[in-house]
XYZ file of C-alpha atoms in Angstrom:
292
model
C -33.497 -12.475 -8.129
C -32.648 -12.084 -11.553
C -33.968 -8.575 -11.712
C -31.877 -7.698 -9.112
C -28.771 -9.038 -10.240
C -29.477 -7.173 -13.474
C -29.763 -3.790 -11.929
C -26.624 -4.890 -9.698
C -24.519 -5.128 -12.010
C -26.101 -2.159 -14.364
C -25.037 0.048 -11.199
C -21.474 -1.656 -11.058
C -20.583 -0.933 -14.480
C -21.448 2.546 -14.702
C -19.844 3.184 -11.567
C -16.452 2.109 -12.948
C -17.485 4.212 -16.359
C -17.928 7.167 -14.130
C -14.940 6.662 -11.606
C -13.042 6.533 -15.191
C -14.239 9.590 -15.898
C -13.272 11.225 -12.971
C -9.820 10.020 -13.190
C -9.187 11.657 -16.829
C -11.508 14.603 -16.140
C -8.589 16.819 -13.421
C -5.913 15.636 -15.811
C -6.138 19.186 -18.070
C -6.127 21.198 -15.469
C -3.193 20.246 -12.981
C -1.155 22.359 -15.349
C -2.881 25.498 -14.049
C -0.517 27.567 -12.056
C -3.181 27.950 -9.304
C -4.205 24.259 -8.827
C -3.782 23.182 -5.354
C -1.281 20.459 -6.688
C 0.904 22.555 -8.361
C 1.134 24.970 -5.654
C 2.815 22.191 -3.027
C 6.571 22.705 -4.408
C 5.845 26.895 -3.191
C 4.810 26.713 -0.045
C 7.239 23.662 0.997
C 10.042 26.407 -0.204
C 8.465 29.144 1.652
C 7.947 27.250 5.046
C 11.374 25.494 4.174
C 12.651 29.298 4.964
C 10.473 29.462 8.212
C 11.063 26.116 9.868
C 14.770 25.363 8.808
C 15.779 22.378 11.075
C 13.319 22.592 13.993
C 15.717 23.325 17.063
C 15.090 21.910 20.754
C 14.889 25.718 22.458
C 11.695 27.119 23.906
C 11.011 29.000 20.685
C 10.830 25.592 18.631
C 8.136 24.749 20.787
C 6.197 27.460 19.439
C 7.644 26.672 15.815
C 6.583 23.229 15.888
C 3.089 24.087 16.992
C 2.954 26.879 14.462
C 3.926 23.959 11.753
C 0.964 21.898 12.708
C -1.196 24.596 12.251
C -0.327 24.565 8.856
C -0.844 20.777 8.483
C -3.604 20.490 9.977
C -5.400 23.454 9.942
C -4.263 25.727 6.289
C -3.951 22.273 4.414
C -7.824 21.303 4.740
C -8.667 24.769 4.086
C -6.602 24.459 0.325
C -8.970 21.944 -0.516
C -12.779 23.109 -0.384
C -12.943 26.029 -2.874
C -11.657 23.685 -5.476
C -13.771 20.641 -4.212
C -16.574 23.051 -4.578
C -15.466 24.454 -8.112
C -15.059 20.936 -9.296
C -18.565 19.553 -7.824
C -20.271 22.906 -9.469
C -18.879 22.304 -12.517
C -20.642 18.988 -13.229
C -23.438 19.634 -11.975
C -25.484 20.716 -15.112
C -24.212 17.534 -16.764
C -25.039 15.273 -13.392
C -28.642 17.090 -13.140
C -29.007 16.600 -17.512
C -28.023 12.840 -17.060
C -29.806 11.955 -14.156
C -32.908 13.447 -16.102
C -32.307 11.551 -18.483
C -32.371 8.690 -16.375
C -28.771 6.862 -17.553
C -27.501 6.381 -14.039
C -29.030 6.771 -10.375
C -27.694 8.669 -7.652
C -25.558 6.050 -5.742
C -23.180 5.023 -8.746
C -22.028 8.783 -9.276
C -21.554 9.480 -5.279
C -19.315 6.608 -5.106
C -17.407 7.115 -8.625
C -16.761 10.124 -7.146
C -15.376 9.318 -3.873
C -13.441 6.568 -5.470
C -12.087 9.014 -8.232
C -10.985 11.534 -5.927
C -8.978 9.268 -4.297
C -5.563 8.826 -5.993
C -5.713 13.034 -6.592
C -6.189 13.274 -2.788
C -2.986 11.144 -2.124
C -0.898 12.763 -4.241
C -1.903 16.088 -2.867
C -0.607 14.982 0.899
C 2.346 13.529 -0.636
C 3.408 16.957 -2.189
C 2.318 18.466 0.857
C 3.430 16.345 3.753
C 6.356 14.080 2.759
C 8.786 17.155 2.111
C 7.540 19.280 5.116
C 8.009 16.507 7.617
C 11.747 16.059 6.575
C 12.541 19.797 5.404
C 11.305 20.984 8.669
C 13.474 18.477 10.872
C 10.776 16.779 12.555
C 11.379 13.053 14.752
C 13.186 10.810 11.827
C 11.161 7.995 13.336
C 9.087 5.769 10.867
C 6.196 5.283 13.198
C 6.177 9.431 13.554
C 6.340 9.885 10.309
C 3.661 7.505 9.341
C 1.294 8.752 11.754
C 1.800 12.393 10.743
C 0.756 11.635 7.418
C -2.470 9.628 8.644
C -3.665 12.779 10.479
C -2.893 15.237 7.703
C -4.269 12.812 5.328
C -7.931 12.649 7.403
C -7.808 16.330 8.155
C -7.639 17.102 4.544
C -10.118 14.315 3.350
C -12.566 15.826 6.310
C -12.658 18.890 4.704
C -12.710 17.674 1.035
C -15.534 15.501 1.919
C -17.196 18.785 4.051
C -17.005 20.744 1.180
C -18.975 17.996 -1.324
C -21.744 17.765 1.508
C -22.073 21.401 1.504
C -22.002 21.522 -2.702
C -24.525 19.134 -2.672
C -26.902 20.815 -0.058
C -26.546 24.438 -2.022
C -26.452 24.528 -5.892
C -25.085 28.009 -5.859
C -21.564 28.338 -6.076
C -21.366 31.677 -4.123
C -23.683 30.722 -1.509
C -21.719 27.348 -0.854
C -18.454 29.049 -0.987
C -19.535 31.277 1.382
C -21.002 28.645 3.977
C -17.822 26.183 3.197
C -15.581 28.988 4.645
C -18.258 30.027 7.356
C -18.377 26.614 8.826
C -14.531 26.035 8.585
C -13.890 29.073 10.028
C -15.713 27.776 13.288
C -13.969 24.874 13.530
C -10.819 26.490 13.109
C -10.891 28.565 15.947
C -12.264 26.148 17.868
C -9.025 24.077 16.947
C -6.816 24.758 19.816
C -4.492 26.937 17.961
C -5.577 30.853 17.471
C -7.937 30.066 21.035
C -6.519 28.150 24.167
C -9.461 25.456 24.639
C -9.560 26.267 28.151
C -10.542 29.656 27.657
C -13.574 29.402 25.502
C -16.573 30.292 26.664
C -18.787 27.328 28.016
C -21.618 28.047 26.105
C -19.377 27.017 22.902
C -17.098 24.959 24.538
C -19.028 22.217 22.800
C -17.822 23.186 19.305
C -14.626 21.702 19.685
C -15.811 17.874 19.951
C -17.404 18.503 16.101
C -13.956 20.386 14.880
C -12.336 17.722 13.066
C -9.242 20.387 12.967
C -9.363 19.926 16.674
C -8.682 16.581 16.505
C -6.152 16.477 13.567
C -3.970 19.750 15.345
C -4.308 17.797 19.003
C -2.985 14.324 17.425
C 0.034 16.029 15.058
C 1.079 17.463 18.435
C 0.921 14.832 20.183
C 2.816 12.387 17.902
C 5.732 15.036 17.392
C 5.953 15.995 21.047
C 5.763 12.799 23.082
C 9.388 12.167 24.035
C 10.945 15.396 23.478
C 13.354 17.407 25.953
C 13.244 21.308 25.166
C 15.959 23.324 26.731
C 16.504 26.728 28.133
C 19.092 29.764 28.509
C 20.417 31.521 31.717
C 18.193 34.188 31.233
C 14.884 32.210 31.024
C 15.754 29.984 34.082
C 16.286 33.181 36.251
C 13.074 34.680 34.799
C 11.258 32.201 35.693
C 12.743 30.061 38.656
C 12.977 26.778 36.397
C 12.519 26.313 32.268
C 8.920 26.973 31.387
C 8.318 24.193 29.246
C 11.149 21.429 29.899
C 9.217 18.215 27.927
C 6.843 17.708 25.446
C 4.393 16.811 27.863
C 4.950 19.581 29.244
C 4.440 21.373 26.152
C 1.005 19.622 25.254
C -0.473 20.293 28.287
C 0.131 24.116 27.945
C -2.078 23.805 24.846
C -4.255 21.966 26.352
C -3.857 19.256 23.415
C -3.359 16.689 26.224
C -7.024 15.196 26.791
C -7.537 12.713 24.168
C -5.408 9.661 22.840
C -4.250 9.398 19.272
C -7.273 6.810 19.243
C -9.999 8.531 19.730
C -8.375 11.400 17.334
C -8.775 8.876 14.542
C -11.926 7.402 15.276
C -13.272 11.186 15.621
C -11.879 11.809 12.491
C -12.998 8.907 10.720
C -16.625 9.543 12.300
C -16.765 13.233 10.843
C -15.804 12.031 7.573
C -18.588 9.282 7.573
C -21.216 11.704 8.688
C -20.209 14.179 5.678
C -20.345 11.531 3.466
C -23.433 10.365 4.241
C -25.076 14.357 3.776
C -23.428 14.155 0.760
C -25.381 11.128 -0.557
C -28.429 12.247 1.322
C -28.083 15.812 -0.401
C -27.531 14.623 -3.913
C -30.739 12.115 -3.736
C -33.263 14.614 -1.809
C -32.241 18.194 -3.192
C -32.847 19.338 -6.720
C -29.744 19.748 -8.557
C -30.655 21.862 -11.127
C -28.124 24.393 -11.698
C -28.269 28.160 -10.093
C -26.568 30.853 -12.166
């Protein structure tokens, strides 16, 4: 019993030495022009051109499902070239110390999925916060809040896809490579570039593992619930009535319509679990000896 108290607390202590670490390693190089935090203030100024004040019209319909796109489908993709940089980057001092036998594999997976953390937060908030408002979404509390919580799990699903993947392949080219591959699946699988309805039934399947289906199906949903769209002269005698008169409406023309914000979440949370665990399982089992 003592034993194992002993190595107990040997694995709690240099967890928090190595979550310290992590928290003063990123710290030199958010000045960098191209770091994903630094580059929040741009694109909120660009799309701030693009979504000025989200109207109620059968275009903003489009608009609005163009902006979740962004959230929850460009956001997570920000994320895994530099989650991938960063892993690859300590890897020849993770592989040298482990060697060396100063810590075991379970104190640096979770110092670094503690220490990434507070960075991940204040990415969304750059992101998110000023896109919600600038873009004249529902000034509802409860809206707001639960746009955030999607965006927030998209992103962390692909940060935490990205580490699984950078542990399962040491070389940085090759894991880039597969990182994009696999996102690019899920992406149009989504719901956004492909109508769900239309895919193919042989791949149909691939949506239920997109976690960008999920996040781009529940930011829809929580914007669009309760929403009245309205139409001009022209568009009524086009079409005999307005096309798309309600946000239900509207959601079940994108098929984004089938699941509740519920099992969104618990998707979500699921994929992120499952990555998390390769991630562990792939630093233990494969050799991390670094591949120039």
């Amino acid at each position: 019993v003592r034993l194992q108290q002993l190595r107990f607390n040997y694995c709690m202590v240099t967890t928090s030495r190595l979550q310290h670490h992590g928290y003063n390693n990123p710290f030199p190089r958010l000045q960098l022009p191209l770091d994903p935090g630094n580059r929040g203030p741009l694109h909120e100024c660009h799309d701030r051109l693009h979504l000025h004040q989200s109207g109620f019209d059968q275009i903003s319909v489009r608009d609005r499902v163009g902006l979740f796109f962004i959230m929850g489908g460009l956001y997570p993709f920000i994320v895994i070239l530099d989650t991938i940089a960063k892993f690859n980057a300590e890897r020849e001092i993770f592989y040298r110390e482990m060697e060396d036998g100063l810590y075991t594999t379970g104190p640096y997976f979770f110092s670094k999925v503690l220490s990434t953390l507070p960075f991940h937060t204040l990415f969304l908030v750059l992101y998110t916060v000023p896109m919600y408002w600038l873009a004249g979404l529902q000034p509802k509390a409860g809206k707001f809040l639960g746009n955030c919580l999607y965006t927030y799990l998209a992103v962390y699903s692909s940060r935490c896809m990205a580490m699984a993947i950078s542990a399962a392949i040491t070389n940085f080219q090759m894991a880039a490579f597969c990182a994009n591959l696999l996102f690019t699946v899920f992406l149009l699988s989504s719901g956004f570039i492909i109508n769900l309805e239309s895919l193919w039934l042989g791949v149909k399947w691939l949506k239920w593992t997109s976690y960008l289906k999920w996040s781009f199906q529940a930011l829809n949903q929580i914007e669009f619930h309760g929403l009245e769209f309205t139409c001009n002269s022209t568009m009524v005698a086009m079409y005999g009535e307005c096309p798309i008169s309600n946000g239900s409406v509207a959601l079940k023309s994108y098929d984004l319509d089938g699941e509740s914000l519920t099992e969104c979440c618990s998707a979500l949370v699921g994929i992120i679990l499952l990555f998390l665990l390769l991630s562990f399982v792939f630093l233990k089992f494969v050799n991390q000896k670094p591949k120039k």
